[in-house]
Short mmCIF file of C-alpha atoms in Angstrom, two decimals:
data_model
loop_
_atom_site.label_atom_id
_atom_site.label_comp_id
_atom_site.label_asym_id
_atom_site.label_seq_id
_atom_site.Cartn_x
_atom_site.Cartn_y
_atom_site.Cartn_z
CA SER Z 1 -124.00 6.55 45.24
CA THR Z 2 -121.65 8.17 47.74
CA ILE Z 3 -118.71 7.70 45.42
CA GLU Z 4 -120.76 9.15 42.55
CA SER Z 5 -121.75 12.21 44.56
CA GLN Z 6 -118.14 12.75 45.67
CA ARG Z 7 -117.04 12.38 42.05
CA GLN Z 8 -119.53 15.06 40.96
CA GLU Z 9 -118.38 17.38 43.75
CA LEU Z 10 -114.78 16.77 42.71
CA GLN Z 11 -115.63 17.59 39.09
CA LEU Z 12 -117.37 20.78 40.20
CA LEU Z 13 -114.31 21.74 42.23
CA ILE Z 14 -112.04 20.99 39.27
CA ALA Z 15 -114.24 23.13 36.95
CA GLU Z 16 -114.26 25.94 39.52
CA GLN Z 17 -110.47 25.69 39.83
CA LYS Z 18 -110.13 25.89 36.04
CA ASP Z 19 -112.30 29.02 35.99
CA ARG Z 20 -110.17 30.56 38.69
CA ASP Z 21 -107.01 29.60 36.77
CA GLU Z 22 -108.39 31.30 33.65
CA VAL Z 23 -109.29 34.45 35.61
CA LEU Z 24 -105.82 34.42 37.19
CA SER Z 25 -104.22 33.96 33.74
CA ASP Z 26 -106.22 36.92 32.40
CA ILE Z 27 -105.14 39.04 35.37
CA VAL Z 28 -101.50 38.03 34.82
CA THR Z 29 -101.78 38.85 31.11
CA VAL Z 30 -103.26 42.29 31.85
CA HIS Z 31 -100.59 42.90 34.45
CA GLN Z 32 -97.84 41.93 32.00
CA SER Z 33 -99.25 44.25 29.31
CA GLN Z 34 -99.50 47.10 31.81
CA PHE Z 35 -95.98 46.38 33.04
CA GLY Z 36 -94.74 46.48 29.42
CA ALA Z 37 -96.55 49.79 28.88
CA TRP Z 38 -94.99 51.09 32.09
CA GLU Z 39 -91.52 50.09 30.85
CA ASP Z 40 -92.19 51.83 27.51
CA ASN Z 41 -93.27 54.99 29.35
CA TRP Z 42 -90.17 54.78 31.52
CA GLN Z 43 -87.97 54.54 28.43
CA LYS Z 44 -89.79 57.54 26.99
CA ILE Z 45 -89.14 59.47 30.18
CA LEU Z 46 -85.43 58.59 30.05
CA THR Z 47 -85.31 59.69 26.40
CA LEU Z 48 -87.10 62.96 27.23
CA SER Z 49 -84.73 63.56 30.13
CA GLU Z 50 -81.75 63.08 27.82
CA GLN Z 51 -83.29 65.45 25.27
CA CYS Z 52 -83.91 68.01 28.02
CA LYS Z 53 -80.27 67.74 29.06
CA LEU Z 54 -79.09 68.23 25.47
CA LEU Z 55 -81.41 71.22 25.11
CA LYS Z 56 -80.01 72.71 28.31
CA ASP Z 57 -76.44 72.28 27.04
CA LYS Z 58 -77.36 73.81 23.69
CA LEU Z 59 -79.11 76.69 25.44
CA ASN Z 60 -76.03 77.36 27.57
CA LYS Z 61 -73.82 77.36 24.46
CA LYS Z 62 -76.16 79.82 22.75
CA ASN Z 63 -76.06 82.07 25.81
CA GLU Z 64 -72.25 82.02 25.74
CA ILE Z 65 -72.27 82.93 22.04
CA ILE Z 66 -74.69 85.79 22.76
CA LYS Z 67 -72.43 87.07 25.56
CA SER Z 68 -69.37 87.00 23.28
CA LEU Z 69 -71.32 88.80 20.53
CA ILE Z 70 -72.42 91.48 23.00
CA LYS Z 71 -68.78 91.99 24.05
CA ARG Z 72 -67.75 92.20 20.39
CA LEU Z 73 -70.51 94.71 19.73
CA LYS Z 74 -69.39 96.89 22.62
CA PHE Z 75 -65.79 96.74 21.36
CA LEU Z 76 -66.90 97.81 17.88
CA GLU Z 77 -68.92 100.66 19.33
CA SER Z 78 -65.83 101.80 21.25
CA GLN Z 79 -63.74 101.68 18.07
CA GLN Z 80 -66.44 103.60 16.23
CA ASN Z 81 -66.32 106.31 18.89
CA ASP Z 82 -62.53 106.48 18.49
CA SER Z 83 -62.94 106.83 14.72
CA LYS Z 84 -65.42 109.66 15.24
CA THR Z 85 -62.95 111.40 17.56
CA MET Z 86 -60.21 111.07 14.92
CA ILE Z 87 -62.50 112.52 12.25
CA GLU Z 88 -63.40 115.44 14.50
CA ASN Z 89 -59.72 116.12 15.16
CA THR Z 90 -59.02 116.00 11.42
CA GLN Z 91 -61.80 118.51 10.78
CA LYS Z 92 -60.39 120.79 13.46
CA PHE Z 93 -56.93 120.57 11.91
CA LYS Z 94 -58.40 121.37 8.51
CA GLU Z 95 -60.15 124.44 9.93
CA LEU Z 96 -56.90 125.49 11.61
CA SER Z 97 -55.03 125.13 8.29
CA GLN Z 98 -57.64 127.30 6.61
CA LYS Z 99 -57.22 129.91 9.35
CA VAL Z 100 -53.42 129.86 8.86
CA THR Z 101 -53.86 130.34 5.11
CA HIS Z 102 -56.28 133.20 5.71
CA SER Z 103 -53.84 134.81 8.15
CA THR Z 104 -51.06 134.54 5.57
CA VAL Z 105 -53.24 136.22 2.94
CA CYS Z 106 -54.16 138.97 5.38
CA SER Z 107 -50.47 139.48 6.24
CA GLN Z 108 -49.56 139.85 2.59
CA ALA Z 109 -52.41 142.32 2.11
CA LEU Z 110 -51.19 144.35 5.08
CA GLN Z 111 -47.67 144.34 3.68
CA GLU Z 112 -48.92 145.64 0.35
CA LYS Z 113 -50.95 148.26 2.15
CA ASN Z 114 -47.94 149.35 4.20
CA GLN Z 115 -45.91 149.62 1.02
CA ARG Z 116 -48.52 151.96 -0.46
CA LEU Z 117 -48.58 154.31 2.55
CA PRO Z 118 -47.20 157.82 1.72
CA CYS Z 119 -43.99 158.91 3.40
CA SER Z 120 -44.10 162.66 4.05
CA VAL Z 121 -41.47 162.98 6.81
CA SER Z 122 -37.77 162.73 6.09
CA GLU Z 123 -37.17 160.53 9.08
CA GLN Z 124 -39.82 158.22 7.83
CA SER Z 125 -38.19 158.43 4.43
CA VAL Z 126 -34.84 157.40 5.89
CA LYS Z 127 -36.45 154.58 7.80
CA THR Z 128 -38.34 153.64 4.70
CA SER Z 129 -35.09 153.59 2.74
CA GLN Z 130 -33.49 151.42 5.36
CA LEU Z 131 -36.49 149.18 5.36
CA GLN Z 132 -36.46 149.06 1.59
CA ALA Z 133 -32.79 148.17 1.68
CA GLY Z 134 -33.52 145.23 3.92
CA GLU Z 135 -36.78 144.41 2.16
CA PRO Z 136 -35.37 141.84 -0.32
CA GLU Z 137 -33.81 139.88 2.51
CA LEU Z 138 -37.02 140.08 4.53
CA LYS Z 139 -39.09 139.10 1.50
CA LEU Z 140 -36.80 136.17 0.93
CA LYS Z 141 -37.15 135.12 4.56
CA VAL Z 142 -40.93 135.59 4.49
CA THR Z 143 -41.16 133.70 1.21
CA SER Z 144 -39.06 130.81 2.57
CA VAL Z 145 -41.09 130.75 5.77
CA ASP Z 146 -44.34 130.83 3.79
CA GLU Z 147 -43.10 128.03 1.56
CA VAL Z 148 -42.11 125.92 4.57
CA ILE Z 149 -45.46 126.61 6.26
CA LEU Z 150 -47.36 125.90 3.04
CA GLU Z 151 -45.42 122.71 2.38
CA THR Z 152 -45.82 121.51 5.98
CA THR Z 153 -49.51 122.41 6.00
CA THR Z 154 -50.10 120.73 2.64
CA SER Z 155 -48.26 117.58 3.72
CA LYS Z 156 -50.15 117.43 7.00
CA PHE Z 157 -53.42 118.13 5.22
CA GLN Z 158 -52.78 115.33 2.71
CA LYS Z 159 -51.90 112.95 5.53
CA GLN Z 160 -55.02 113.98 7.41
CA GLU Z 161 -57.13 113.51 4.28
CA SER Z 162 -55.65 110.01 3.82
CA ALA Z 163 -56.27 109.24 7.49
CA LEU Z 164 -59.80 110.64 7.16
CA GLY Z 165 -60.51 108.42 4.14
CA ALA Z 166 -59.09 105.39 5.94
CA ALA Z 167 -61.11 106.26 9.04
CA LYS Z 168 -64.31 106.62 6.98
CA MET Z 169 -63.66 103.29 5.27
CA GLU Z 170 -62.94 101.65 8.63
CA GLU Z 171 -66.09 103.21 10.05
CA PHE Z 172 -68.11 101.84 7.12
CA ILE Z 173 -66.61 98.36 7.68
CA ARG Z 174 -67.28 98.61 11.42
CA ASN Z 175 -70.88 99.67 10.82
CA LYS Z 176 -71.42 96.80 8.41
CA GLU Z 177 -69.83 94.34 10.83
CA LYS Z 178 -71.93 95.82 13.61
CA GLN Z 179 -75.12 95.37 11.55
CA ASP Z 180 -74.13 91.77 10.74
CA LEU Z 181 -73.49 91.10 14.42
CA LYS Z 182 -76.85 92.61 15.34
CA LEU Z 183 -78.60 90.41 12.77
CA ARG Z 184 -76.72 87.36 14.05
CA LEU Z 185 -77.61 88.33 17.62
CA ASP Z 186 -81.30 88.64 16.69
CA GLU Z 187 -81.18 85.20 15.04
CA LEU Z 188 -79.53 83.67 18.10
CA ILE Z 189 -82.08 85.30 20.39
CA LEU Z 190 -84.93 83.89 18.27
CA GLU Z 191 -83.30 80.46 18.25
CA THR Z 192 -82.74 80.66 22.01
CA ASN Z 193 -86.39 81.56 22.58
CA LYS Z 194 -87.42 78.63 20.39
CA LEU Z 195 -85.16 76.32 22.39
CA LYS Z 196 -86.68 77.64 25.60
CA ASP Z 197 -90.18 76.99 24.24
CA ASP Z 198 -89.14 73.46 23.17
CA PHE Z 199 -87.60 72.90 26.59
CA CYS Z 200 -90.81 74.03 28.34
CA GLU Z 201 -92.86 71.77 26.05
CA LYS Z 202 -90.60 68.81 26.82
CA MET Z 203 -90.90 69.55 30.53
CA ARG Z 204 -94.71 69.62 30.24
CA GLU Z 205 -94.62 66.31 28.36
CA ASN Z 206 -92.29 64.93 31.00
CA SER Z 207 -94.69 66.03 33.75
CA LYS Z 208 -97.57 64.33 31.93
CA GLU Z 209 -95.50 61.15 31.59
CA GLN Z 210 -94.63 61.29 35.29
CA GLU Z 211 -98.30 61.60 36.18
CA GLU Z 212 -99.14 58.71 33.87
CA ILE Z 213 -96.36 56.61 35.44
CA ILE Z 214 -97.68 57.37 38.94
CA HIS Z 215 -101.16 56.36 37.77
CA LEU Z 216 -99.79 53.16 36.25
CA LYS Z 217 -97.87 52.40 39.43
CA GLN Z 218 -101.05 52.83 41.43
CA GLU Z 219 -102.92 50.52 39.03
CA ASN Z 220 -100.01 48.08 39.22
CA ASP Z 221 -100.18 48.08 43.02
CA CYS Z 222 -103.94 47.48 42.89
CA LEU Z 223 -103.46 44.61 40.45
CA ARG Z 224 -100.76 43.11 42.64
CA GLN Z 225 -103.07 43.31 45.61
CA GLU Z 226 -105.88 41.70 43.60
CA LEU Z 227 -103.44 39.03 42.40
CA ALA Z 228 -102.32 38.34 45.96
CA LEU Z 229 -105.90 38.09 47.09
CA ALA Z 230 -106.74 35.78 44.19
#
């Protein structure tokens, strides 16, 4: 009877040990699943960190492009101001040419008027005769001077008109290029803002993952303690 009672106690102990082994196996299984989930989360965090780094690099490149575009825009604005100055100078030269032409016309009118003035005094008549004697030579000189002035003025005016047309065409090209650069700059700014928003979103996700990892670590520590106690 003693042996039988000891055998029953031994069987009870064996059954209790089996139950404990099953509980321990379940705890180990849960721990392994949680550890696998923790490793997955850690891989996600590494991936998110790499994506954040790539986004930072891309953002820096976009900022450099924006800086270069701003410099280009300022350079184009400076060239546009130079073109405006050239056009203003051309307009001034045109006005000056018109004034010279008007002065020439007025001079001819005054000469005709002087020729029509009556000569009542003999001294004036003699002087007039002398002047009339030298008039052909003077007319020839005036005509040659007028022709030279007219030719020079016409040539300069044509050159200025050509330069004005080229300046207007260049200004049109600069304005179009400036508008294209502004549109490109707006697109880059929008894309940069989107990248910033994506970066902030990734950082928020990263923070959530960090919190979840801390929570999992705490659970892991608790499970380890429970496992040690078991």
